[in-house]
Amino acid sequence: MRDTAPAPHADRREQNAARLLRASARHSHDPLTEIDWDAPIDPDHFALPQHRVTLYGTPLWETLTPRQRARLSVHQLASATAAGIWFELVLMEGLIRHVYEGDLTTRHAQYALTEVADECRHSTMFARYIAATGYPSARPTARAHRRGKLHFLLNDTAITFAGAIFVEEFTDAMQREMVRDESLQPLARAVARIHVVEEARHIGYAKPELERIWAQMGPARRAVFRRGLLVLARLAVAELVHPRVYALCGLDVREAERAAAANEHWRLARVEWARKALVFFTDLGIVDERTAPRWRRAGLLD
């Protein structure tokens, strides 16, 4: 008689998904009703901590008035939020394809759809925030748009989950700082608070999936994957600050981009926000002694 008992990893997947579904039932939010979208935005309120603004500490920063600095922080967060919408659309497409290959009677597949529902609300929330700040577009750069379409064609589940871990850990670190800082813009903190709560579940879904897929990869596939993940991470971080952020503040875009690129404060912000993801990738063996220098050159690793 054939043994029909589920494999141990299947049991673990189901247990994890069941736990995440229970957490979703208890701690899901509706940003359209829970956030006061009509509250006025104080133009002197920062949206990000000052030391996390790209130009903080540079000579160019010293030329800005307090209100210009606050405005730059708002546009920078709006740009990062637009990048978040781009990535969430890519992630949702990957999750739908993941479910299409699976069994919807499993808790694992049902949680994937629950995460898609979360991401739909997040994308709507981000778009509302962008509109409220007056930032002109939720569209990504043309480069990111092309790379997103390429990812749709490749349908690489491993990159989807690894990208989710990197982007969500990076964003989580940034937004936890925002939630803790009571001096910041209330609307920005309200958006961050909801996102932090719900993204923690998404990270808890992606990590064991990546561990399982990584364990099944051969050396050649791992080498390609390592390069692909670094390309995605660099693009996601570059997409955070669209050049229009500086133009909207009346700055010379090239001068501002050069100042930000040379700014040690901004480099440290990226390293600190990427740290949890990079620790996980290092523990798993994705980032090793051969690939770590590339992550350092990308400005994402000490």
Tab-separated table of C-alpha atoms in Angstrom:
chain	number	residue	atom	x	y	z
A	1	MET	CA	0.000	0.000	0.000
A	2	ARG	CA	1.416	3.420	-1.023
A	3	ASP	CA	2.242	5.842	1.760
A	4	THR	CA	0.127	8.970	1.181
A	5	ALA	CA	1.366	10.925	4.208
A	6	PRO	CA	2.518	14.435	3.292
A	7	ALA	CA	6.223	15.177	3.159
A	8	PRO	CA	7.651	16.938	6.229
A	9	HIS	CA	8.326	20.139	4.283
A	10	ALA	CA	4.674	20.127	3.132
A	11	ASP	CA	3.565	19.913	6.763
A	12	ARG	CA	5.799	22.839	7.670
A	13	ARG	CA	4.501	24.894	4.744
A	14	GLU	CA	0.908	24.271	5.780
A	15	GLN	CA	1.606	25.053	9.421
A	16	ASN	CA	3.338	28.300	8.538
A	17	ALA	CA	0.562	29.311	6.143
A	18	ALA	CA	-2.130	28.499	8.706
A	19	ARG	CA	-0.345	30.673	11.267
A	20	LEU	CA	-0.088	33.534	8.776
A	21	LEU	CA	-3.763	33.221	7.830
A	22	ARG	CA	-4.748	33.485	11.508
A	23	ALA	CA	-2.529	36.553	11.890
A	24	SER	CA	-4.080	38.090	8.780
A	25	ALA	CA	-7.572	37.579	10.170
A	26	ARG	CA	-6.598	39.368	13.394
A	27	HIS	CA	-4.323	42.126	12.108
A	28	SER	CA	-5.374	43.258	8.626
A	29	HIS	CA	-6.177	46.910	7.975
A	30	ASP	CA	-8.244	48.944	5.546
A	31	PRO	CA	-6.192	52.090	4.866
A	32	LEU	CA	-9.036	53.752	2.974
A	33	THR	CA	-11.108	53.923	6.176
A	34	GLU	CA	-8.426	53.856	8.890
A	35	ILE	CA	-6.340	56.802	7.637
A	36	ASP	CA	-7.572	60.394	7.697
A	37	TRP	CA	-6.849	61.303	4.097
A	38	ASP	CA	-8.478	64.730	4.417
A	39	ALA	CA	-6.165	65.991	7.158
A	40	PRO	CA	-3.968	68.864	5.899
A	41	ILE	CA	-0.240	68.261	5.481
A	42	ASP	CA	1.965	70.734	7.326
A	43	PRO	CA	4.616	71.920	4.810
A	44	ASP	CA	7.166	72.192	7.626
A	45	HIS	CA	6.769	68.548	8.687
A	46	PHE	CA	9.385	66.082	7.502
A	47	ALA	CA	8.177	62.769	6.083
A	48	LEU	CA	11.498	61.032	6.801
A	49	PRO	CA	14.011	61.626	9.597
A	50	GLN	CA	16.325	64.424	8.457
A	51	HIS	CA	19.437	62.243	8.519
A	52	ARG	CA	17.743	59.820	6.081
A	53	VAL	CA	17.214	62.452	3.386
A	54	THR	CA	19.651	61.929	0.515
A	55	LEU	CA	21.283	65.349	0.757
A	56	TYR	CA	21.506	65.587	4.554
A	57	GLY	CA	24.921	66.821	5.705
A	58	THR	CA	26.091	67.951	2.253
A	59	PRO	CA	27.006	71.515	1.275
A	60	LEU	CA	23.903	71.534	-0.925
A	61	TRP	CA	21.756	70.721	2.135
A	62	GLU	CA	23.121	73.812	3.861
A	63	THR	CA	21.764	75.996	1.066
A	64	LEU	CA	18.175	74.805	1.621
A	65	THR	CA	15.685	76.482	3.915
A	66	PRO	CA	13.979	74.342	6.610
A	67	ARG	CA	10.828	74.211	4.495
A	68	GLN	CA	12.770	73.148	1.388
A	69	ARG	CA	14.392	70.379	3.397
A	70	ALA	CA	10.999	69.174	4.627
A	71	ARG	CA	9.645	69.322	1.072
A	72	LEU	CA	12.582	67.278	-0.205
A	73	SER	CA	11.874	64.606	2.436
A	74	VAL	CA	8.218	64.432	1.365
A	75	HIS	CA	9.105	64.057	-2.308
A	76	GLN	CA	11.743	61.465	-1.460
A	77	LEU	CA	9.195	59.387	0.468
A	78	ALA	CA	6.625	59.783	-2.305
A	79	SER	CA	9.221	58.567	-4.815
A	80	ALA	CA	10.043	55.576	-2.606
A	81	THR	CA	6.321	54.891	-2.305
A	82	ALA	CA	5.952	54.930	-6.089
A	83	ALA	CA	8.823	52.434	-6.284
A	84	GLY	CA	6.918	50.353	-3.731
A	85	ILE	CA	3.882	50.233	-6.011
A	86	TRP	CA	6.065	49.090	-8.910
A	87	PHE	CA	7.578	46.290	-6.865
A	88	GLU	CA	4.270	45.221	-5.344
A	89	LEU	CA	2.774	44.835	-8.817
A	90	VAL	CA	5.726	42.635	-9.796
A	91	LEU	CA	5.346	40.631	-6.580
A	92	MET	CA	1.589	40.172	-7.026
A	93	GLU	CA	2.109	38.831	-10.531
A	94	GLY	CA	4.694	36.378	-9.195
A	95	LEU	CA	2.403	35.222	-6.388
A	96	ILE	CA	-0.484	34.649	-8.801
A	97	ARG	CA	1.753	32.506	-11.004
A	98	HIS	CA	2.949	30.648	-7.890
A	99	VAL	CA	-0.666	29.875	-6.983
A	100	TYR	CA	-1.487	28.880	-10.567
A	101	GLU	CA	1.059	26.067	-10.308
A	102	GLY	CA	-0.230	24.968	-6.895
A	103	ASP	CA	-3.313	23.580	-5.192
A	104	LEU	CA	-5.819	26.132	-3.940
A	105	THR	CA	-7.147	23.721	-1.333
A	106	THR	CA	-3.866	24.157	0.571
A	107	ARG	CA	-3.366	26.828	3.202
A	108	HIS	CA	-0.100	27.687	1.442
A	109	ALA	CA	-1.896	28.745	-1.748
A	110	GLN	CA	-4.667	30.463	0.182
A	111	TYR	CA	-2.176	32.584	2.059
A	112	ALA	CA	-0.549	33.625	-1.228
A	113	LEU	CA	-3.921	35.011	-2.331
A	114	THR	CA	-4.327	36.698	1.050
A	115	GLU	CA	-0.964	38.371	0.505
A	116	VAL	CA	-2.077	39.530	-2.938
A	117	ALA	CA	-5.108	41.129	-1.278
A	118	ASP	CA	-2.793	42.857	1.209
A	119	GLU	CA	-0.609	44.164	-1.590
A	120	CYS	CA	-3.629	45.475	-3.516
A	121	ARG	CA	-4.583	47.547	-0.467
A	122	HIS	CA	-0.983	48.686	-0.004
A	123	SER	CA	-0.669	49.834	-3.600
A	124	THR	CA	-3.923	51.782	-3.289
A	125	MET	CA	-2.716	53.273	0.005
A	126	PHE	CA	0.595	54.300	-1.527
A	127	ALA	CA	-1.165	55.876	-4.504
A	128	ARG	CA	-3.401	57.869	-2.158
A	129	TYR	CA	-0.356	59.077	-0.244
A	130	ILE	CA	1.384	60.153	-3.442
A	131	ALA	CA	-1.695	62.086	-4.560
A	132	ALA	CA	-2.055	63.727	-1.139
A	133	THR	CA	1.510	65.063	-1.229
A	134	GLY	CA	1.202	66.505	-4.720
A	135	TYR	CA	3.974	64.294	-6.089
A	136	PRO	CA	3.181	64.084	-9.812
A	137	SER	CA	3.392	60.372	-10.658
A	138	ALA	CA	3.215	56.843	-9.318
A	139	ARG	CA	4.979	55.505	-12.410
A	140	PRO	CA	8.436	53.914	-12.138
A	141	THR	CA	11.364	54.928	-14.310
A	142	ALA	CA	11.427	53.548	-17.844
A	143	ARG	CA	14.297	51.242	-16.833
A	144	ALA	CA	12.327	49.729	-13.945
A	145	HIS	CA	9.266	49.355	-16.171
A	146	ARG	CA	11.283	47.354	-18.711
A	147	ARG	CA	12.865	45.166	-16.012
A	148	GLY	CA	9.433	44.457	-14.545
A	149	LYS	CA	8.156	43.264	-17.907
A	150	LEU	CA	11.244	41.059	-18.271
A	151	HIS	CA	10.538	39.500	-14.873
A	152	PHE	CA	6.984	38.710	-16.012
A	153	LEU	CA	8.442	36.805	-18.968
A	154	LEU	CA	11.036	34.911	-16.912
A	155	ASN	CA	8.592	33.978	-14.133
A	156	ASP	CA	11.422	33.160	-11.733
A	157	THR	CA	9.794	32.178	-8.423
A	158	ALA	CA	13.103	32.183	-6.546
A	159	ILE	CA	13.845	35.771	-7.590
A	160	THR	CA	10.280	36.769	-6.726
A	161	PHE	CA	10.640	35.535	-3.138
A	162	ALA	CA	14.221	36.788	-2.735
A	163	GLY	CA	13.251	40.177	-4.114
A	164	ALA	CA	10.307	40.312	-1.726
A	165	ILE	CA	12.620	39.606	1.208
A	166	PHE	CA	15.102	42.278	0.168
A	167	VAL	CA	12.598	45.015	-0.649
A	168	GLU	CA	10.297	44.326	2.282
A	169	GLU	CA	13.090	44.098	4.864
A	170	PHE	CA	14.624	47.278	3.428
A	171	THR	CA	11.293	49.116	3.507
A	172	ASP	CA	10.437	47.719	6.926
A	173	ALA	CA	13.640	49.119	8.438
A	174	MET	CA	12.964	52.527	6.909
A	175	GLN	CA	9.347	52.631	8.016
A	176	ARG	CA	9.997	51.426	11.559
A	177	GLU	CA	12.200	54.487	11.985
A	178	MET	CA	9.326	56.625	10.726
A	179	VAL	CA	6.805	55.049	13.109
A	180	ARG	CA	9.084	55.688	16.089
A	181	ASP	CA	9.701	59.353	15.196
A	182	GLU	CA	6.734	61.366	16.471
A	183	SER	CA	8.074	64.573	14.923
A	184	LEU	CA	7.325	63.316	11.404
A	185	GLN	CA	4.314	63.951	9.194
A	186	PRO	CA	1.270	62.107	10.696
A	187	LEU	CA	0.035	60.898	7.298
A	188	ALA	CA	3.393	59.367	6.406
A	189	ARG	CA	3.583	57.631	9.798
A	190	ALA	CA	0.033	56.258	9.444
A	191	VAL	CA	0.896	54.725	6.060
A	192	ALA	CA	4.141	53.304	7.461
A	193	ARG	CA	2.419	51.805	10.512
A	194	ILE	CA	-0.063	49.771	8.452
A	195	HIS	CA	2.616	48.630	6.036
A	196	VAL	CA	4.980	47.490	8.808
A	197	VAL	CA	2.298	45.336	10.455
A	198	GLU	CA	1.275	43.549	7.276
A	199	GLU	CA	4.667	43.197	5.596
A	200	ALA	CA	5.985	41.219	8.571
A	201	ARG	CA	3.659	38.388	7.518
A	202	HIS	CA	4.837	38.562	3.916
A	203	ILE	CA	8.457	38.191	4.988
A	204	GLY	CA	7.439	35.204	7.119
A	205	TYR	CA	5.954	33.584	4.011
A	206	ALA	CA	8.823	34.331	1.629
A	207	LYS	CA	11.777	33.233	3.766
A	208	PRO	CA	10.937	29.515	4.150
A	209	GLU	CA	9.984	29.375	0.470
A	210	LEU	CA	13.343	30.776	-0.584
A	211	GLU	CA	15.137	28.396	1.796
A	212	ARG	CA	13.322	25.440	0.208
A	213	ILE	CA	14.015	26.556	-3.380
A	214	TRP	CA	17.655	27.444	-2.647
A	215	ALA	CA	18.292	23.984	-1.172
A	216	GLN	CA	17.154	22.416	-4.463
A	217	MET	CA	19.372	24.537	-6.738
A	218	GLY	CA	22.513	23.194	-8.359
A	219	PRO	CA	25.764	25.194	-8.574
A	220	ALA	CA	25.087	26.669	-12.024
A	221	ARG	CA	21.570	27.780	-11.107
A	222	ARG	CA	22.862	29.307	-7.861
A	223	ALA	CA	25.480	31.326	-9.718
A	224	VAL	CA	22.858	32.801	-12.070
A	225	PHE	CA	20.501	33.428	-9.173
A	226	ARG	CA	23.122	35.313	-7.158
A	227	ARG	CA	23.740	37.695	-10.046
A	228	GLY	CA	20.033	38.162	-10.733
A	229	LEU	CA	19.269	38.996	-7.113
A	230	LEU	CA	21.999	41.627	-6.946
A	231	VAL	CA	20.722	43.238	-10.160
A	232	LEU	CA	17.209	43.377	-8.707
A	233	ALA	CA	18.397	44.777	-5.367
A	234	ARG	CA	20.452	47.508	-7.044
A	235	LEU	CA	17.534	48.472	-9.261
A	236	ALA	CA	15.076	48.546	-6.352
A	237	VAL	CA	17.345	50.852	-4.339
A	238	ALA	CA	18.103	53.096	-7.323
A	239	GLU	CA	14.363	53.405	-7.950
A	240	LEU	CA	13.824	54.867	-4.467
A	241	VAL	CA	14.847	58.361	-5.528
A	242	HIS	CA	13.560	59.427	-8.918
A	243	PRO	CA	15.486	62.371	-10.459
A	244	ARG	CA	12.270	64.417	-10.440
A	245	VAL	CA	12.547	64.579	-6.622
A	246	TYR	CA	15.313	67.158	-6.972
A	247	ALA	CA	13.716	69.038	-9.861
A	248	LEU	CA	10.532	69.497	-7.837
A	249	CYS	CA	12.580	71.214	-5.137
A	250	GLY	CA	14.150	73.609	-7.637
A	251	LEU	CA	17.552	71.898	-7.523
A	252	ASP	CA	19.878	71.093	-10.379
A	253	VAL	CA	19.264	67.380	-10.850
A	254	ARG	CA	22.813	66.408	-11.829
A	255	GLU	CA	24.355	68.409	-9.003
A	256	ALA	CA	21.947	66.883	-6.482
A	257	GLU	CA	22.527	63.346	-7.750
A	258	ARG	CA	26.300	63.795	-7.485
A	259	ALA	CA	25.959	65.136	-3.948
A	260	ALA	CA	23.711	62.222	-2.910
A	261	ALA	CA	26.029	59.642	-4.502
A	262	ALA	CA	28.978	60.969	-2.502
A	263	ASN	CA	27.011	61.407	0.737
A	264	GLU	CA	28.196	59.075	3.510
A	265	HIS	CA	24.957	59.625	5.473
A	266	TRP	CA	22.899	58.330	2.532
A	267	ARG	CA	25.244	55.377	2.019
A	268	LEU	CA	24.870	54.407	5.681
A	269	ALA	CA	21.078	54.673	5.438
A	270	ARG	CA	21.015	52.167	2.573
A	271	VAL	CA	23.400	49.795	4.360
A	272	GLU	CA	21.392	49.909	7.586
A	273	TRP	CA	18.050	49.402	5.848
A	274	ALA	CA	19.465	46.462	3.847
A	275	ARG	CA	21.151	44.806	6.833
A	276	LYS	CA	18.448	42.294	7.887
A	277	ALA	CA	17.994	41.007	4.343
A	278	LEU	CA	21.738	40.697	3.809
A	279	VAL	CA	22.184	38.804	7.100
A	280	PHE	CA	19.513	36.332	5.965
A	281	PHE	CA	21.084	35.938	2.512
A	282	THR	CA	24.512	35.427	4.103
A	283	ASP	CA	23.236	32.807	6.550
A	284	LEU	CA	21.620	30.976	3.639
A	285	GLY	CA	24.827	31.121	1.569
A	286	ILE	CA	23.439	33.355	-1.172
A	287	VAL	CA	25.876	36.105	-0.216
A	288	ASP	CA	29.304	34.552	0.331
A	289	GLU	CA	32.941	35.638	0.268
A	290	ARG	CA	32.925	35.735	-3.533
A	291	THR	CA	29.754	37.791	-3.919
A	292	ALA	CA	29.990	40.052	-0.842
A	293	PRO	CA	32.388	42.489	-2.612
A	294	ARG	CA	29.743	43.080	-5.298
A	295	TRP	CA	27.164	43.951	-2.650
A	296	ARG	CA	29.687	46.334	-1.076
A	297	ARG	CA	30.356	48.016	-4.412
A	298	ALA	CA	26.586	48.411	-4.742
A	299	GLY	CA	26.622	50.327	-1.451
A	300	LEU	CA	24.423	47.818	0.365
A	301	LEU	CA	26.902	46.030	2.628
A	302	ASP	CA	29.509	47.302	5.116
